[in-house]
Amino acid sequence: MWGWRAVSVAMLCIALNGAWPALAAEPVGQAVIIKTQVTGQSGPIEVDTRVHRNERIKTSQSGLGQFVFRDGTKLAVGWGSSVVIDKYVFDDSQSVKKLTIRAAKGTFRWVSGNSSSSAYQILTPAGTIGVRGTAFDFYVGPDGTTAVVLLNGAASFCGPGGCRQLQQRCDCVVAKPNGDMSAARRVDPSILATLGNQRALPFLSGNQRLAGGIGMLGGCNMASAAPERKDRMRPPPAVAPAPQRQDPPQRQAEPQKERPNKPDKPHHDKPDRPDKHDGHGRHDDDGKPGNHGLDHRGHERHHDRDRDHDNDRNRDRGHNFNRGR
C-alpha cells in the first residue's frame, strides 16, 4: 500500500515540476494591436494577451503586432518577423533593470520607456543596438544583414567591424554579420535596393501603418518607396493644359457719329479760255504775267489797218462815182 502511495506522490511531483516553468513565466507586457496573425508560446496572440519573458513572438507575412511593456517601452513587430524577449528584470519603481530582446529576422520599431537607457539592449545577427532614450526602426534580413534608422534621440550600433553612432534624425547604418558596416548617413529609398527587399522598413515607407503615438514617428522621405498595391488601379497621370496665348485686349470700336449733310457747293462753270488774239490772261514766254499793254497795242494797229483799208475803199468808190457822172 505504501508502495502505491509513494508512486503516486512521485508522479505528482514530476507533473508539478514539468508545469512549473510555464506557471512561473513572468508576464512582462501585453498586446495592444494585432492584425492578421501573430503567435506566441501558447498560440495565437490577441489584443490584451499578456506576453512573457523568454517568449518568442512571430508574425505572418502580413501580420502586425504592437506591444507595451510594464515600464512603458513600446515594440512594434511587422510582417514576417521573429523576436524573443530574452531578459526582463523588473524592479519596484515602474522601471526595469534589464530588458533585452533578440531579433532573429523581420521589421521592428522601438520606443524606449521609463527605464534607464543602459537597461535596454537589442541583439541582432550583425551586432548590438545600444539605446540612449530613443526611438528607431530596424530591419533584419534572412542573411542577418541589419539596418537601423534613428527617429528620435540617439543610438549606437556595434558589431565585429566596430561601432557607429546615430545622432541625427533619419541617420541610418547598415551592417552585415561578417563585420562590414556602412557609415552613418541619412536614409533614402536606395537603402531598399541595398537590403535587397522593397518591403524592408515598412513603417517608414507606409507599407504597414501603426496606431497610436508610435505611429506618429517616421517619415524620412521614405513614403515614395512604398510598393503599389496590385488591387488598386493607378490613375492616369494628369496632363497639365498647355498655357493659352492671351491676345492683348482689343479697343472697342467707338460708334461713328453721324455727320450733318453739308449743302452742296454751287457749281461754277469755268469761263472759256479767251482766244489767243484777245491777249487776256496770257503769259509771256518767260513765264511773266500776261503783257496786256503789248496786246492792246497790237489790237490798235489792227484797227488802224482796217480803218486805212476802209478809207481806200471809199476813195475808190468816189472815184468811180465821179467817172460815171
Coordinates of C-alpha atoms in Angstrom, one line a residue:
M1 CA 0.0 0.0 0.0
W2 CA 2.8 2.4 0.8
G3 CA 4.3 1.4 -2.4
W4 CA 1.4 2.7 -4.5
R5 CA 1.3 5.9 -2.4
A6 CA 5.0 6.5 -3.0
V7 CA 4.5 6.1 -6.7
S8 CA 1.5 8.5 -6.7
V9 CA 3.5 11.2 -4.9
A10 CA 6.4 10.8 -7.2
M11 CA 4.2 11.1 -10.3
L12 CA 2.6 14.3 -8.8
C13 CA 6.0 15.8 -8.2
I14 CA 7.0 15.1 -11.8
A15 CA 3.9 16.7 -13.1
L16 CA 4.3 19.8 -10.9
N17 CA 7.9 20.1 -11.9
G18 CA 7.0 19.9 -15.6
A19 CA 4.4 22.6 -15.3
W20 CA 6.4 24.9 -13.0
P21 CA 8.3 26.7 -15.7
A22 CA 5.1 27.7 -17.5
L23 CA 3.4 28.7 -14.3
A24 CA 6.5 30.7 -13.2
A25 CA 6.9 32.6 -16.5
E26 CA 6.8 36.3 -15.7
P27 CA 4.4 38.5 -17.7
V28 CA 6.4 41.5 -19.0
G29 CA 3.8 43.2 -21.2
Q30 CA 0.7 42.8 -23.4
A31 CA -0.5 43.2 -26.9
V32 CA -2.4 46.4 -27.8
I33 CA -2.8 46.0 -31.6
I34 CA -3.0 42.7 -33.5
K35 CA -3.5 42.5 -37.3
T36 CA -3.8 39.3 -39.3
Q37 CA -1.8 36.6 -37.5
V38 CA 0.6 36.9 -34.5
T39 CA 1.5 33.9 -32.5
G40 CA 3.3 33.4 -29.2
Q41 CA 4.5 30.5 -27.0
S42 CA 0.9 29.4 -26.3
G43 CA -0.6 30.0 -29.7
P44 CA -2.3 33.0 -31.3
I45 CA -1.9 36.3 -29.6
E46 CA -4.9 38.6 -29.4
V47 CA -5.4 42.1 -28.1
D48 CA -4.8 42.3 -24.3
T49 CA -3.0 39.0 -24.4
R50 CA 0.0 39.0 -22.0
V51 CA 3.5 38.2 -23.2
H52 CA 6.1 36.6 -21.0
R53 CA 9.9 36.6 -20.6
N54 CA 11.6 34.1 -23.0
E55 CA 8.5 34.0 -25.2
R56 CA 9.1 34.0 -29.0
I57 CA 6.7 36.2 -30.9
K58 CA 6.2 35.5 -34.6
T59 CA 4.1 37.2 -37.3
S60 CA 2.8 36.1 -40.6
Q61 CA 3.8 37.6 -44.0
S62 CA 1.0 40.2 -43.4
G63 CA 1.0 40.2 -39.6
L64 CA 1.5 43.1 -37.3
G65 CA 1.6 43.3 -33.5
Q66 CA 2.1 46.2 -31.2
F67 CA 3.2 45.6 -27.6
V68 CA 3.7 47.7 -24.5
F69 CA 6.0 46.5 -21.7
R70 CA 5.5 47.3 -18.0
D71 CA 7.9 50.3 -18.0
G72 CA 6.1 51.9 -21.0
T73 CA 8.5 50.7 -23.7
K74 CA 6.7 50.1 -27.0
L75 CA 7.7 47.5 -29.6
A76 CA 6.0 47.1 -33.0
V77 CA 6.6 43.8 -34.8
G78 CA 6.0 43.9 -38.6
W79 CA 5.4 41.3 -41.2
G80 CA 7.5 38.0 -41.3
S81 CA 9.2 38.7 -38.0
S82 CA 10.6 36.6 -35.2
V83 CA 11.7 38.1 -31.9
V84 CA 12.4 36.7 -28.3
I85 CA 12.0 38.7 -25.1
D86 CA 15.3 37.4 -23.8
K87 CA 15.8 39.1 -20.5
Y88 CA 13.5 41.2 -18.4
V89 CA 14.4 42.2 -14.8
F90 CA 11.7 44.4 -13.3
D91 CA 12.1 46.5 -10.1
D92 CA 9.5 48.2 -7.9
S93 CA 9.8 51.7 -9.4
Q94 CA 7.9 51.1 -12.6
S95 CA 11.1 50.6 -14.5
V96 CA 13.3 47.7 -15.5
K97 CA 16.9 46.9 -14.6
K98 CA 17.3 44.9 -17.7
L99 CA 15.3 44.4 -20.9
T100 CA 16.9 42.5 -23.8
I101 CA 15.2 41.3 -26.9
R102 CA 16.8 39.1 -29.6
A103 CA 15.6 39.9 -33.1
A104 CA 16.1 37.0 -35.5
K105 CA 14.5 38.5 -38.6
G106 CA 11.9 40.9 -39.7
T107 CA 10.9 44.5 -39.2
F108 CA 10.6 46.4 -35.9
R109 CA 10.0 49.8 -34.3
W110 CA 11.3 50.5 -30.8
V111 CA 10.3 53.4 -28.5
S112 CA 12.0 53.5 -25.1
G113 CA 10.0 53.6 -21.8
N114 CA 10.7 55.0 -18.3
S115 CA 13.8 52.9 -17.6
S116 CA 17.4 54.0 -17.8
S117 CA 18.9 53.9 -21.3
S118 CA 21.6 51.4 -20.1
A119 CA 18.8 48.9 -19.3
Y120 CA 17.9 48.3 -22.9
Q121 CA 19.7 46.2 -25.4
I122 CA 18.6 44.8 -28.8
L123 CA 20.6 41.9 -30.2
T124 CA 20.7 41.2 -34.0
P125 CA 22.8 38.7 -36.1
A126 CA 25.1 41.6 -37.2
G127 CA 25.6 43.3 -33.9
T128 CA 24.0 45.1 -30.9
I129 CA 21.9 48.2 -30.9
G130 CA 22.6 50.4 -27.9
V131 CA 19.7 52.6 -26.8
R132 CA 20.0 56.1 -25.3
G133 CA 16.5 57.4 -24.7
T134 CA 15.4 56.9 -28.2
A135 CA 13.1 55.7 -31.0
F136 CA 14.2 53.9 -34.1
D137 CA 13.3 51.4 -36.8
F138 CA 15.4 48.3 -37.6
Y139 CA 15.3 45.5 -40.1
V140 CA 16.9 42.1 -40.0
G141 CA 17.2 40.3 -43.3
P142 CA 17.2 36.5 -43.9
D143 CA 21.1 36.6 -44.2
G144 CA 21.4 38.6 -41.0
T145 CA 22.0 42.0 -42.7
T146 CA 20.7 44.7 -40.3
A147 CA 19.7 48.3 -40.9
V148 CA 18.9 50.8 -38.2
V149 CA 17.2 54.2 -38.8
L150 CA 17.2 56.7 -36.0
L151 CA 13.9 58.6 -35.4
N152 CA 14.5 60.3 -32.1
G153 CA 17.2 60.7 -29.5
A154 CA 20.4 58.8 -30.1
A155 CA 21.6 55.2 -30.6
S156 CA 24.7 53.2 -31.4
F157 CA 25.4 50.0 -33.4
C158 CA 28.4 47.8 -32.5
G159 CA 29.4 44.7 -34.4
P160 CA 32.6 42.8 -35.4
G161 CA 33.6 45.8 -37.6
G162 CA 33.4 48.4 -34.8
C163 CA 30.7 50.9 -33.7
R164 CA 28.7 53.6 -35.4
Q165 CA 26.9 56.4 -33.7
L166 CA 23.5 57.6 -34.9
Q167 CA 22.9 61.1 -33.6
Q168 CA 20.7 62.9 -36.1
R169 CA 17.1 62.1 -37.1
C170 CA 17.0 59.7 -40.1
D171 CA 20.6 58.6 -39.7
C172 CA 21.0 55.1 -41.0
V173 CA 23.6 52.3 -40.6
V174 CA 23.7 49.0 -42.5
A175 CA 25.8 46.1 -41.1
K176 CA 26.5 42.5 -42.1
P177 CA 27.4 39.6 -39.8
N178 CA 30.9 39.4 -41.3
G179 CA 31.7 42.9 -39.9
D180 CA 31.0 45.1 -43.0
M181 CA 29.3 48.2 -41.8
S182 CA 28.4 51.5 -43.6
A183 CA 29.0 54.9 -42.2
A184 CA 26.0 56.7 -40.6
R185 CA 24.2 58.7 -43.3
R186 CA 20.7 60.0 -44.0
V187 CA 18.4 57.3 -45.1
D188 CA 16.8 57.4 -48.6
P189 CA 14.8 54.9 -50.8
S190 CA 18.0 53.5 -52.2
I191 CA 18.5 51.6 -49.0
L192 CA 15.8 49.1 -50.1
A193 CA 18.0 48.1 -53.0
T194 CA 20.9 47.7 -50.7
L195 CA 18.9 45.4 -48.4
G196 CA 17.5 43.5 -51.4
N197 CA 13.9 43.9 -50.2
Q198 CA 11.4 46.6 -51.3
R199 CA 9.3 45.7 -48.3
A200 CA 12.0 46.4 -45.7
L201 CA 11.3 49.2 -43.3
P202 CA 7.6 49.2 -43.9
F203 CA 6.7 51.6 -41.1
L204 CA 8.8 54.3 -42.9
S205 CA 7.6 53.6 -46.4
G206 CA 3.9 53.3 -45.3
N207 CA 3.5 49.7 -46.4
Q208 CA 2.3 49.0 -42.8
R209 CA 0.7 51.6 -40.6
L210 CA 1.0 51.8 -36.9
A211 CA -1.6 53.0 -34.5
G212 CA -1.3 55.4 -31.6
G213 CA 1.6 57.6 -30.7
I214 CA 4.1 55.1 -32.0
G215 CA 2.7 55.6 -35.5
M216 CA 3.3 59.4 -35.4
L217 CA 7.1 58.8 -35.8
G218 CA 8.8 58.0 -39.1
G219 CA 8.8 59.7 -42.5
C220 CA 12.4 60.5 -43.5
N221 CA 11.1 60.9 -47.1
M222 CA 10.7 57.2 -47.5
A223 CA 6.9 57.3 -48.3
S224 CA 7.6 57.3 -52.0
A225 CA 9.3 53.9 -51.7
A226 CA 6.0 52.1 -50.7
P227 CA 5.2 49.4 -53.2
E228 CA 2.0 49.9 -55.2
R229 CA -0.9 47.6 -54.4
K230 CA -1.9 45.4 -57.3
D231 CA -5.6 45.6 -56.5
R232 CA -5.6 49.4 -56.9
M233 CA -5.8 50.8 -60.3
R234 CA -3.2 53.5 -60.9
P235 CA -4.9 56.7 -62.1
P236 CA -3.6 58.1 -65.4
P237 CA -1.1 60.9 -64.9
A238 CA -2.7 64.3 -65.0
V239 CA -1.8 66.3 -68.1
A240 CA -1.3 69.9 -67.4
P241 CA -3.1 72.0 -70.0
A242 CA -0.8 74.0 -72.3
P243 CA -0.8 77.7 -71.5
Q244 CA -3.0 79.6 -73.8
R245 CA -1.7 82.6 -75.5
Q246 CA -3.5 85.7 -74.4
D247 CA -4.0 88.3 -77.0
P248 CA -3.8 91.9 -75.9
P249 CA -7.2 93.5 -75.2
Q250 CA -8.7 95.0 -78.2
R251 CA -10.0 98.5 -78.1
Q252 CA -13.7 98.6 -78.5
A253 CA -14.6 100.5 -81.7
E254 CA -16.3 103.7 -80.9
P255 CA -19.7 104.3 -82.6
Q256 CA -19.3 106.6 -85.6
K257 CA -21.1 109.9 -85.1
E258 CA -23.4 110.9 -87.9
R259 CA -22.1 114.0 -89.6
P260 CA -24.7 116.6 -90.8
N261 CA -25.1 116.8 -94.5
K262 CA -23.3 119.8 -95.8
P263 CA -25.1 121.9 -98.5
D264 CA -23.6 121.3 -101.9
K265 CA -21.3 124.0 -103.1
P266 CA -22.6 126.0 -106.0
H267 CA -21.1 124.8 -109.2
H268 CA -19.4 127.5 -111.2
D269 CA -18.7 126.8 -114.9
K270 CA -15.3 127.6 -115.8
P271 CA -15.0 130.5 -118.2
D272 CA -14.0 129.7 -121.7
R273 CA -10.4 130.3 -122.4
P274 CA -10.1 133.5 -124.4
D275 CA -8.8 133.3 -127.9
K276 CA -5.2 133.9 -128.4
H277 CA -5.8 137.2 -130.1
D278 CA -7.5 138.6 -127.0
G279 CA -4.3 138.7 -125.1
H280 CA -6.1 138.4 -121.7
G281 CA -4.8 136.1 -119.1
R282 CA -1.8 135.2 -121.2
H283 CA 1.7 134.8 -120.0
D284 CA 4.9 135.7 -121.8
D285 CA 7.3 133.1 -122.9
D286 CA 9.4 133.9 -119.9
G287 CA 6.5 133.0 -117.6
K288 CA 5.6 136.5 -116.5
P289 CA 2.0 137.6 -116.2
G290 CA 0.3 138.4 -119.5
N291 CA 1.5 141.6 -121.3
H292 CA -1.7 143.4 -121.5
G293 CA 0.0 146.6 -122.9
L294 CA 1.6 144.8 -125.9
D295 CA -1.7 143.0 -126.7
H296 CA -3.6 146.3 -126.7
R297 CA -1.0 147.9 -129.0
G298 CA -1.3 145.1 -131.4
H299 CA -5.0 145.4 -131.3
E300 CA -4.9 149.1 -132.0
R301 CA -2.6 148.5 -135.0
H302 CA -5.1 146.0 -136.3
H303 CA -7.9 148.6 -136.1
D304 CA -5.7 151.2 -137.9
R305 CA -5.1 148.8 -140.8
D306 CA -8.8 148.2 -141.1
R307 CA -9.5 151.9 -141.0
D308 CA -7.0 152.6 -143.8
H309 CA -8.4 149.8 -145.8
D310 CA -12.0 151.3 -145.5
N311 CA -10.7 154.8 -146.5
D312 CA -9.0 153.4 -149.6
R313 CA -12.2 151.6 -150.5
N314 CA -14.3 154.7 -150.0
R315 CA -11.9 156.7 -152.2
D316 CA -12.2 154.1 -154.9
R317 CA -16.0 154.3 -154.7
G318 CA -15.9 158.1 -155.0
H319 CA -13.6 158.0 -157.9
N320 CA -15.8 155.5 -159.8
F321 CA -18.8 157.6 -158.9
N322 CA -17.2 160.8 -160.4
R323 CA -16.2 158.9 -163.5
G324 CA -19.7 157.7 -164.0
R325 CA -21.0 161.3 -164.0

